């Protein structure tokens, strides 16, 4: 395995430091001890049982999506061998059921990997909000809760900025800058276990014969090992792989974007372009590439002073009320 670059680490992070120093750098950052005073962190430091006992009274008992993969897969939630589906199954159960199952199996060998992803706190833990104070963001940013045992989250990216708060277990993030996209060999846009494309390369056992450019991605990679109470800031579109170890792991994350809420997600036009442009003749694709350069990215500037290219009404003039 490569020797990874380290992620910058900051102590005693205030909102001023976060907004005016950390975020403008456009790079991941470890925020040491940011949530060390949260009750869930204190419970997790006692034992998995103490963390579960803390969480259960908050459980709304509404069904949550539980993902499970077989023991021989070593916690890797991925595609199946035929690449026409996934290697895990999903079912709906309460959070309490999942917690009890993980505790009951924590000392057994050959245990299935269990994963509850991005649980909206206002749905599954509606009264837990006051116990999860996030001083770096506005109150309207909703926390999402991730629970599981030992597992791996395959390399992927988020469309929004992310603060990932580590509560319980051992967690290692391996991060790749956005410019490593081609070297990570992403899979399809649509059929994906993560909602966004994932890298097809195993970080733990990379096949360099099939994926030779992955060596370049490893040279650019960074790694962050979090302790309970730490948080990791990740700018949007940074790729990250997550290794989680322990009988009961917990992470709380906050996604937010500075983009206008009334505009389309940039991912949707990419998906539509893949549907409409990918099978065009090469000559037409080249022309459409020029169209994007001119109208979207304005690589040639405005056609005349004061006149912008593209659909400017929606980008600049249309009010959110419309």
Coordinates of C-alpha atoms in Angstrom, one line a residue:
X1 CA 0.0 0.0 0.0
X2 CA 1.2 3.5 -0.8
X3 CA 2.5 6.0 1.7
X4 CA -0.3 8.5 1.7
X5 CA 0.0 12.2 2.2
X6 CA -1.4 13.4 5.5
X7 CA -4.5 15.7 5.8
X8 CA -4.0 19.1 7.5
X9 CA -5.3 19.0 11.1
X10 CA -6.7 21.9 13.1
X11 CA -7.4 22.2 16.8
X12 CA -10.0 24.4 18.5
X13 CA -11.8 25.2 15.2
X14 CA -14.1 28.2 15.4
X15 CA -16.6 29.2 12.7
X16 CA -14.3 32.1 11.8
X17 CA -11.3 29.8 11.3
X18 CA -13.5 27.3 9.4
X19 CA -15.1 29.8 7.0
X20 CA -12.1 32.1 6.4
X21 CA -9.1 29.8 6.5
X22 CA -10.1 26.1 6.1
X23 CA -12.9 26.2 3.5
X24 CA -11.1 28.7 1.1
X25 CA -8.1 26.3 0.8
X26 CA -10.4 23.9 -1.0
X27 CA -8.8 20.8 0.6
X28 CA -9.9 18.3 3.2
X29 CA -9.1 19.1 6.9
X30 CA -9.3 17.2 10.1
X31 CA -11.1 19.2 12.8
X32 CA -9.7 17.7 16.0
X33 CA -12.1 17.1 18.9
X34 CA -14.8 19.2 17.2
X35 CA -17.6 17.0 18.7
X36 CA -15.8 15.5 21.7
X37 CA -18.5 16.9 24.0
X38 CA -21.4 15.3 22.3
X39 CA -23.2 12.8 24.5
X40 CA -23.1 10.1 21.9
X41 CA -19.3 10.4 21.7
X42 CA -19.0 10.1 25.5
X43 CA -21.3 7.0 25.4
X44 CA -19.3 5.4 22.6
X45 CA -16.1 5.8 24.5
X46 CA -17.6 3.7 27.3
X47 CA -18.7 0.7 25.2
X48 CA -20.8 -0.3 22.2
X49 CA -23.6 -1.2 24.6
X50 CA -23.5 2.3 26.1
X51 CA -23.8 3.9 22.7
X52 CA -26.8 1.7 21.8
X53 CA -28.4 2.4 25.1
X54 CA -28.0 6.1 24.4
X55 CA -29.5 5.9 20.9
X56 CA -32.5 3.6 21.4
X57 CA -34.7 6.1 23.3
X58 CA -34.3 8.5 20.4
X59 CA -35.4 5.9 17.8
X60 CA -38.7 6.9 16.2
X61 CA -39.3 3.2 15.3
X62 CA -39.8 4.2 11.6
X63 CA -38.4 1.6 9.2
X64 CA -34.9 2.3 8.0
X65 CA -33.1 0.9 5.0
X66 CA -30.6 -1.8 6.2
X67 CA -27.9 -3.1 3.8
X68 CA -26.2 -6.4 4.5
X69 CA -23.4 -8.2 2.6
X70 CA -22.1 -11.7 3.2
X71 CA -19.1 -12.4 5.5
X72 CA -16.8 -13.6 2.7
X73 CA -17.0 -10.1 1.1
X74 CA -15.1 -8.6 4.0
X75 CA -17.5 -5.7 4.3
X76 CA -17.1 -4.4 0.8
X77 CA -20.5 -3.1 -0.5
X78 CA -19.9 -3.2 -4.3
X79 CA -21.2 -4.7 -7.6
X80 CA -21.8 -8.4 -8.0
X81 CA -19.3 -10.4 -10.2
X82 CA -21.5 -9.9 -13.3
X83 CA -21.6 -6.1 -12.7
X84 CA -25.4 -6.2 -13.4
X85 CA -26.4 -5.7 -9.8
X86 CA -25.0 -5.4 -6.3
X87 CA -23.4 -7.8 -3.9
X88 CA -25.6 -6.9 -1.0
X89 CA -29.3 -7.1 -0.1
X90 CA -31.5 -4.4 1.4
X91 CA -34.5 -4.7 3.8
X92 CA -36.4 -2.3 6.1
X93 CA -36.2 -2.5 9.8
X94 CA -36.0 -0.2 12.8
X95 CA -32.7 1.2 14.0
X96 CA -33.2 -0.5 17.3
X97 CA -33.4 -3.9 15.6
X98 CA -30.1 -3.2 13.7
X99 CA -28.4 -2.1 16.9
X100 CA -29.5 -5.2 18.8
X101 CA -28.4 -7.4 16.0
X102 CA -24.9 -5.9 15.8
X103 CA -24.4 -6.1 19.6
X104 CA -25.6 -9.7 19.6
X105 CA -23.1 -10.7 17.0
X106 CA -20.1 -8.5 18.0
X107 CA -18.1 -11.4 19.4
X108 CA -18.8 -13.9 16.7
X109 CA -16.7 -14.7 13.7
X110 CA -17.9 -14.8 10.1
X111 CA -20.5 -12.0 10.7
X112 CA -22.3 -10.2 7.9
X113 CA -21.5 -6.6 7.4
X114 CA -24.5 -4.3 8.3
X115 CA -24.9 -0.7 7.1
X116 CA -27.5 1.9 7.7
X117 CA -26.7 4.9 5.5
X118 CA -27.5 8.6 5.8
X119 CA -30.4 8.3 8.2
X120 CA -32.2 11.6 8.3
X121 CA -32.1 12.7 12.0
X122 CA -35.5 14.4 11.8
X123 CA -37.1 11.2 10.7
X124 CA -35.3 8.5 12.6
X125 CA -34.1 10.4 15.7
X126 CA -36.4 13.5 15.8
X127 CA -35.4 14.5 19.4
X128 CA -31.7 14.1 19.1
X129 CA -30.9 17.5 17.5
X130 CA -30.0 19.4 20.7
X131 CA -27.4 16.7 21.5
X132 CA -25.6 17.3 18.1
X133 CA -24.6 20.9 18.2
X134 CA -22.7 21.9 15.0
X135 CA -21.1 25.3 15.7
X136 CA -19.6 25.6 12.2
X137 CA -22.9 25.6 10.3
X138 CA -26.3 27.3 10.3
X139 CA -29.1 25.5 12.2
X140 CA -30.9 24.5 9.1
X141 CA -28.3 22.0 8.0
X142 CA -29.7 18.6 9.0
X143 CA -27.5 15.9 10.4
X144 CA -27.5 12.4 8.9
X145 CA -26.5 9.4 10.9
X146 CA -24.6 6.4 9.7
X147 CA -24.4 3.1 11.6
X148 CA -22.7 -0.2 11.0
X149 CA -20.1 -2.8 12.0
X150 CA -16.8 -3.5 10.1
X151 CA -17.2 -2.5 6.5
X152 CA -15.8 -0.5 3.6
X153 CA -17.4 2.3 1.6
X154 CA -16.1 2.2 -1.9
X155 CA -14.4 5.3 -3.3
X156 CA -17.0 7.9 -4.4
X157 CA -17.6 11.6 -4.2
X158 CA -20.3 13.9 -2.8
X159 CA -22.1 16.7 -4.7
X160 CA -22.0 19.0 -1.6
X161 CA -19.6 20.1 1.0
X162 CA -19.4 17.6 3.9
X163 CA -18.4 17.6 7.6
X164 CA -18.2 14.0 8.7
X165 CA -18.2 13.7 12.5
X166 CA -16.7 10.4 13.8
X167 CA -18.5 9.1 16.9
X168 CA -17.6 5.4 17.4
X169 CA -15.2 2.8 16.1
X170 CA -12.0 3.2 14.0
X171 CA -12.4 5.1 10.8
X172 CA -9.9 5.8 8.0
X173 CA -10.7 8.1 5.0
X174 CA -8.5 7.9 1.9
X175 CA -9.1 10.9 -0.3
X176 CA -8.4 11.8 -3.9
X177 CA -8.6 15.2 -5.5
X178 CA -11.3 15.7 -8.2
X179 CA -8.7 15.9 -10.9
X180 CA -8.0 12.1 -10.4
X181 CA -11.3 11.2 -11.8
X182 CA -10.0 9.3 -14.9
X183 CA -7.3 7.6 -12.8
X184 CA -10.0 6.2 -10.4
X185 CA -11.9 4.4 -13.2
X186 CA -15.5 5.4 -12.1
X187 CA -18.3 3.0 -13.0
X188 CA -21.7 4.0 -14.5
X189 CA -23.6 7.2 -13.7
X190 CA -26.9 5.4 -13.1
X191 CA -26.4 1.9 -11.7
X192 CA -24.4 2.6 -8.6
X193 CA -24.6 1.5 -4.9
X194 CA -23.8 5.0 -3.7
X195 CA -26.2 7.3 -5.6
X196 CA -23.1 8.7 -7.5
X197 CA -20.5 6.8 -9.5
X198 CA -18.0 4.7 -7.6
X199 CA -14.4 3.7 -8.4
X200 CA -14.1 0.2 -9.8
X201 CA -10.7 -0.2 -8.3
X202 CA -10.1 -2.0 -5.0
X203 CA -8.0 0.3 -2.7
X204 CA -7.0 -2.7 -0.6
X205 CA -6.0 -5.0 -3.5
X206 CA -5.7 -2.9 -6.7
X207 CA -5.4 -4.7 -10.0
X208 CA -2.8 -2.5 -11.7
X209 CA -2.9 -4.6 -14.9
X210 CA -6.6 -3.8 -15.4
X211 CA -6.4 -0.3 -13.9
X212 CA -2.8 1.0 -14.6
X213 CA -3.6 4.7 -14.0
X214 CA -4.6 4.0 -10.5
X215 CA -0.9 4.2 -9.5
X216 CA -1.2 7.9 -10.4
X217 CA -4.3 8.3 -8.2
X218 CA -2.4 6.7 -5.3
X219 CA 0.4 9.2 -5.7
X220 CA -2.1 12.1 -5.3
X221 CA -4.0 10.4 -2.4
X222 CA -4.3 11.7 1.2
X223 CA -5.3 9.8 4.3
X224 CA -7.1 10.8 7.5
X225 CA -7.4 8.5 10.5
X226 CA -10.1 9.9 12.9
X227 CA -10.5 9.3 16.6
X228 CA -14.0 9.5 18.2
X229 CA -14.8 13.2 18.6
X230 CA -12.9 14.3 15.5
X231 CA -14.5 15.6 12.3
X232 CA -13.3 15.7 8.7
X233 CA -14.2 18.5 6.3
X234 CA -14.4 17.5 2.6
X235 CA -15.0 19.9 -0.2
X236 CA -17.5 18.9 -2.8
X237 CA -16.4 16.4 -5.5
X238 CA -13.4 15.1 -3.6
X239 CA -13.3 11.3 -3.9
X240 CA -13.1 9.3 -0.7
X241 CA -12.9 5.7 0.4
X242 CA -13.9 4.9 4.0
X243 CA -12.6 1.9 6.1
X244 CA -14.7 1.4 9.2
X245 CA -13.7 -1.1 11.9
X246 CA -15.5 -2.2 15.1
X247 CA -18.7 -4.0 16.3
X248 CA -20.7 -0.8 16.3
X249 CA -19.6 2.3 14.4
X250 CA -21.3 5.6 14.1
X251 CA -20.8 8.7 12.0
X252 CA -22.8 11.9 11.8
X253 CA -22.5 14.0 8.7
X254 CA -23.6 17.4 7.4
X255 CA -24.0 18.1 3.7
X256 CA -24.5 21.6 2.5
X257 CA -24.1 23.6 -0.6
X258 CA -23.5 27.3 -1.4
X259 CA -25.2 26.9 -4.8
X260 CA -28.6 28.4 -5.3
X261 CA -31.3 26.0 -4.2
X262 CA -33.6 26.8 -7.1
X263 CA -31.0 25.7 -9.7
X264 CA -30.8 22.2 -11.1
X265 CA -28.2 19.9 -9.6
X266 CA -25.1 19.9 -11.9
X267 CA -25.3 16.1 -11.8
X268 CA -28.6 15.9 -13.7
X269 CA -27.4 17.6 -16.8
X270 CA -24.4 15.4 -16.8
X271 CA -26.7 12.3 -16.7
X272 CA -28.8 13.7 -19.5
X273 CA -25.8 14.5 -21.6
X274 CA -24.6 11.0 -21.2
X275 CA -27.9 9.7 -22.5
X276 CA -28.1 12.1 -25.5
X277 CA -24.5 12.6 -26.6
X278 CA -22.6 9.4 -25.9
X279 CA -23.7 7.6 -29.0
X280 CA -23.5 10.5 -31.4
X281 CA -21.1 10.3 -34.3
X282 CA -17.6 11.6 -33.4
X283 CA -17.9 14.7 -35.6
X284 CA -21.2 15.7 -33.8
X285 CA -19.7 15.0 -30.4
X286 CA -16.8 17.3 -31.2
X287 CA -19.2 20.1 -32.1
X288 CA -21.2 19.6 -29.0
X289 CA -18.0 19.7 -27.0
X290 CA -17.4 23.1 -28.5
X291 CA -21.0 24.1 -27.7
X292 CA -20.4 23.3 -24.0
X293 CA -17.1 25.2 -24.0
X294 CA -18.8 28.3 -25.4
X295 CA -22.2 28.4 -23.8
X296 CA -21.6 26.7 -20.4
X297 CA -17.9 27.3 -19.6
X298 CA -17.5 30.5 -21.6
X299 CA -13.9 29.6 -22.6
X300 CA -14.1 32.2 -25.4
X301 CA -15.7 35.0 -23.3
X302 CA -18.9 36.8 -24.0
X303 CA -19.9 37.4 -27.7
X304 CA -20.2 41.1 -27.1
X305 CA -19.5 43.4 -24.1
X306 CA -22.5 43.2 -21.8
X307 CA -24.0 40.1 -23.5
X308 CA -23.3 36.8 -21.9
X309 CA -23.5 33.4 -23.6
X310 CA -25.9 30.7 -22.4
X311 CA -29.3 30.8 -20.7
X312 CA -28.6 33.8 -18.6
X313 CA -32.1 34.4 -17.5
X314 CA -32.2 31.3 -15.4
X315 CA -28.7 31.7 -14.0
X316 CA -28.7 35.4 -13.3
X317 CA -32.1 37.1 -13.7
X318 CA -34.8 34.6 -12.7
X319 CA -35.7 35.2 -9.1
X320 CA -36.3 32.2 -6.8
X321 CA -40.0 33.2 -6.7
X322 CA -40.3 32.2 -10.4

